[in-house]
């Protein structure tokens, strides 16, 4: 247990940040899981909703900007591949 005032505050703040980050990362994991389940099931996904959730997680600072871009790119690629396979 910390003895200095500033260390006590830092301990409290890090606990609060951990709760916030876990909520946000749960949103991201759920979005990715839903998208993959739909694509594996042969359904197209709503990219606007998925992009919105990924951008929200990125804007909060929980993931890196390039990871967000990579996730969105992979979702779009999988969605496009699914649509072209369905049209053929």
PDB file of C-alpha atoms in Angstrom:
ATOM      1  CA  UNK A   1       0.000   0.000   0.000  1.00  0.00           C
ATOM      2  CA  UNK A   2       1.435   3.420  -0.923  1.00  0.00           C
ATOM      3  CA  UNK A   3       2.360   5.928   1.764  1.00  0.00           C
ATOM      4  CA  UNK A   4       2.618   9.145  -0.256  1.00  0.00           C
ATOM      5  CA  UNK A   5      -0.486  11.119  -1.134  1.00  0.00           C
ATOM      6  CA  UNK A   6       0.353  11.262  -4.815  1.00  0.00           C
ATOM      7  CA  UNK A   7       0.902   7.499  -4.952  1.00  0.00           C
ATOM      8  CA  UNK A   8      -2.444   6.860  -3.266  1.00  0.00           C
ATOM      9  CA  UNK A   9      -4.173   9.054  -5.822  1.00  0.00           C
ATOM     10  CA  UNK A  10      -2.348   7.326  -8.667  1.00  0.00           C
ATOM     11  CA  UNK A  11      -3.519   3.950  -7.347  1.00  0.00           C
ATOM     12  CA  UNK A  12      -7.131   5.177  -7.297  1.00  0.00           C
ATOM     13  CA  UNK A  13      -6.865   6.694 -10.767  1.00  0.00           C
ATOM     14  CA  UNK A  14      -5.307   3.585 -12.282  1.00  0.00           C
ATOM     15  CA  UNK A  15      -8.143   1.467 -10.858  1.00  0.00           C
ATOM     16  CA  UNK A  16     -10.701   3.828 -12.427  1.00  0.00           C
ATOM     17  CA  UNK A  17      -8.880   3.765 -15.761  1.00  0.00           C
ATOM     18  CA  UNK A  18      -8.758  -0.028 -15.676  1.00  0.00           C
ATOM     19  CA  UNK A  19     -12.542  -0.239 -15.292  1.00  0.00           C
ATOM     20  CA  UNK A  20     -13.054   2.258 -18.140  1.00  0.00           C
ATOM     21  CA  UNK A  21     -10.604   0.462 -20.435  1.00  0.00           C
ATOM     22  CA  UNK A  22     -12.168  -2.920 -19.721  1.00  0.00           C
ATOM     23  CA  UNK A  23     -15.624  -1.623 -20.699  1.00  0.00           C
ATOM     24  CA  UNK A  24     -14.266  -0.148 -23.902  1.00  0.00           C
ATOM     25  CA  UNK A  25     -12.221  -3.218 -24.818  1.00  0.00           C
ATOM     26  CA  UNK A  26     -15.266  -5.416 -24.164  1.00  0.00           C
ATOM     27  CA  UNK A  27     -17.150  -3.311 -26.719  1.00  0.00           C
ATOM     28  CA  UNK A  28     -14.354  -3.895 -29.226  1.00  0.00           C
ATOM     29  CA  UNK A  29     -14.181  -7.636 -28.587  1.00  0.00           C
ATOM     30  CA  UNK A  30     -17.964  -7.938 -28.946  1.00  0.00           C
ATOM     31  CA  UNK A  31     -17.936  -6.008 -32.207  1.00  0.00           C
ATOM     32  CA  UNK A  32     -15.202  -8.183 -33.674  1.00  0.00           C
ATOM     33  CA  UNK A  33     -16.828 -11.384 -32.442  1.00  0.00           C
ATOM     34  CA  UNK A  34     -20.229 -10.455 -33.917  1.00  0.00           C
ATOM     35  CA  UNK A  35     -18.690  -9.466 -37.238  1.00  0.00           C
ATOM     36  CA  UNK A  36     -16.713 -12.691 -37.535  1.00  0.00           C
ATOM     37  CA  UNK A  37     -19.737 -14.790 -36.594  1.00  0.00           C
ATOM     38  CA  UNK A  38     -21.870 -13.111 -39.257  1.00  0.00           C
ATOM     39  CA  UNK A  39     -19.197 -13.448 -41.931  1.00  0.00           C
ATOM     40  CA  UNK A  40     -18.629 -17.114 -41.077  1.00  0.00           C
ATOM     41  CA  UNK A  41     -22.385 -17.598 -41.270  1.00  0.00           C
ATOM     42  CA  UNK A  42     -22.484 -16.087 -44.744  1.00  0.00           C
ATOM     43  CA  UNK A  43     -24.186 -12.812 -43.802  1.00  0.00           C
ATOM     44  CA  UNK A  44     -22.965  -9.341 -44.710  1.00  0.00           C
ATOM     45  CA  UNK A  45     -22.155  -7.070 -41.785  1.00  0.00           C
ATOM     46  CA  UNK A  46     -23.119  -3.454 -41.127  1.00  0.00           C
ATOM     47  CA  UNK A  47     -19.768  -1.736 -41.534  1.00  0.00           C
ATOM     48  CA  UNK A  48     -21.009   1.633 -40.261  1.00  0.00           C
ATOM     49  CA  UNK A  49     -21.818   0.252 -36.820  1.00  0.00           C
ATOM     50  CA  UNK A  50     -18.594  -1.750 -36.620  1.00  0.00           C
ATOM     51  CA  UNK A  51     -16.502   1.234 -37.758  1.00  0.00           C
ATOM     52  CA  UNK A  52     -18.234   3.453 -35.223  1.00  0.00           C
ATOM     53  CA  UNK A  53     -17.409   1.088 -32.358  1.00  0.00           C
ATOM     54  CA  UNK A  54     -13.794   0.682 -33.463  1.00  0.00           C
ATOM     55  CA  UNK A  55     -13.367   4.452 -33.794  1.00  0.00           C
ATOM     56  CA  UNK A  56     -14.880   4.945 -30.358  1.00  0.00           C
ATOM     57  CA  UNK A  57     -12.356   2.554 -28.809  1.00  0.00           C
ATOM     58  CA  UNK A  58      -9.501   4.237 -30.691  1.00  0.00           C
ATOM     59  CA  UNK A  59     -10.600   7.749 -29.692  1.00  0.00           C
ATOM     60  CA  UNK A  60     -10.565   6.750 -26.029  1.00  0.00           C
ATOM     61  CA  UNK A  61      -6.943   5.673 -26.398  1.00  0.00           C
ATOM     62  CA  UNK A  62      -7.461   1.994 -25.655  1.00  0.00           C
ATOM     63  CA  UNK A  63      -6.009   0.810 -28.961  1.00  0.00           C
ATOM     64  CA  UNK A  64      -3.494   2.262 -31.403  1.00  0.00           C
ATOM     65  CA  UNK A  65      -4.641   4.195 -34.464  1.00  0.00           C
ATOM     66  CA  UNK A  66      -3.051   1.714 -36.861  1.00  0.00           C
ATOM     67  CA  UNK A  67      -4.670  -1.263 -35.126  1.00  0.00           C
ATOM     68  CA  UNK A  68      -8.058   0.397 -35.583  1.00  0.00           C
ATOM     69  CA  UNK A  69      -7.307   0.954 -39.263  1.00  0.00           C
ATOM     70  CA  UNK A  70      -6.168  -2.659 -39.669  1.00  0.00           C
ATOM     71  CA  UNK A  71      -9.332  -4.018 -38.037  1.00  0.00           C
ATOM     72  CA  UNK A  72     -11.576  -1.865 -40.232  1.00  0.00           C
ATOM     73  CA  UNK A  73      -9.650  -2.841 -43.348  1.00  0.00           C
ATOM     74  CA  UNK A  74      -9.913  -6.542 -42.602  1.00  0.00           C
ATOM     75  CA  UNK A  75     -13.652  -6.265 -41.929  1.00  0.00           C
ATOM     76  CA  UNK A  76     -14.213  -4.416 -45.190  1.00  0.00           C
ATOM     77  CA  UNK A  77     -12.137  -6.947 -47.119  1.00  0.00           C
ATOM     78  CA  UNK A  78     -14.017  -9.911 -45.636  1.00  0.00           C
ATOM     79  CA  UNK A  79     -17.365  -8.214 -46.266  1.00  0.00           C
ATOM     80  CA  UNK A  80     -16.474  -7.463 -49.891  1.00  0.00           C
ATOM     81  CA  UNK A  81     -15.254 -11.015 -50.446  1.00  0.00           C
ATOM     82  CA  UNK A  82     -18.525 -12.331 -49.049  1.00  0.00           C
ATOM     83  CA  UNK A  83     -20.593 -10.056 -51.301  1.00  0.00           C
ATOM     84  CA  UNK A  84     -18.692 -11.056 -54.456  1.00  0.00           C
ATOM     85  CA  UNK A  85     -19.026 -14.733 -53.601  1.00  0.00           C
ATOM     86  CA  UNK A  86     -22.772 -14.278 -53.117  1.00  0.00           C
ATOM     87  CA  UNK A  87     -23.186 -12.508 -56.465  1.00  0.00           C
ATOM     88  CA  UNK A  88     -21.400 -15.291 -58.380  1.00  0.00           C
TER      89      UNK A  88
END
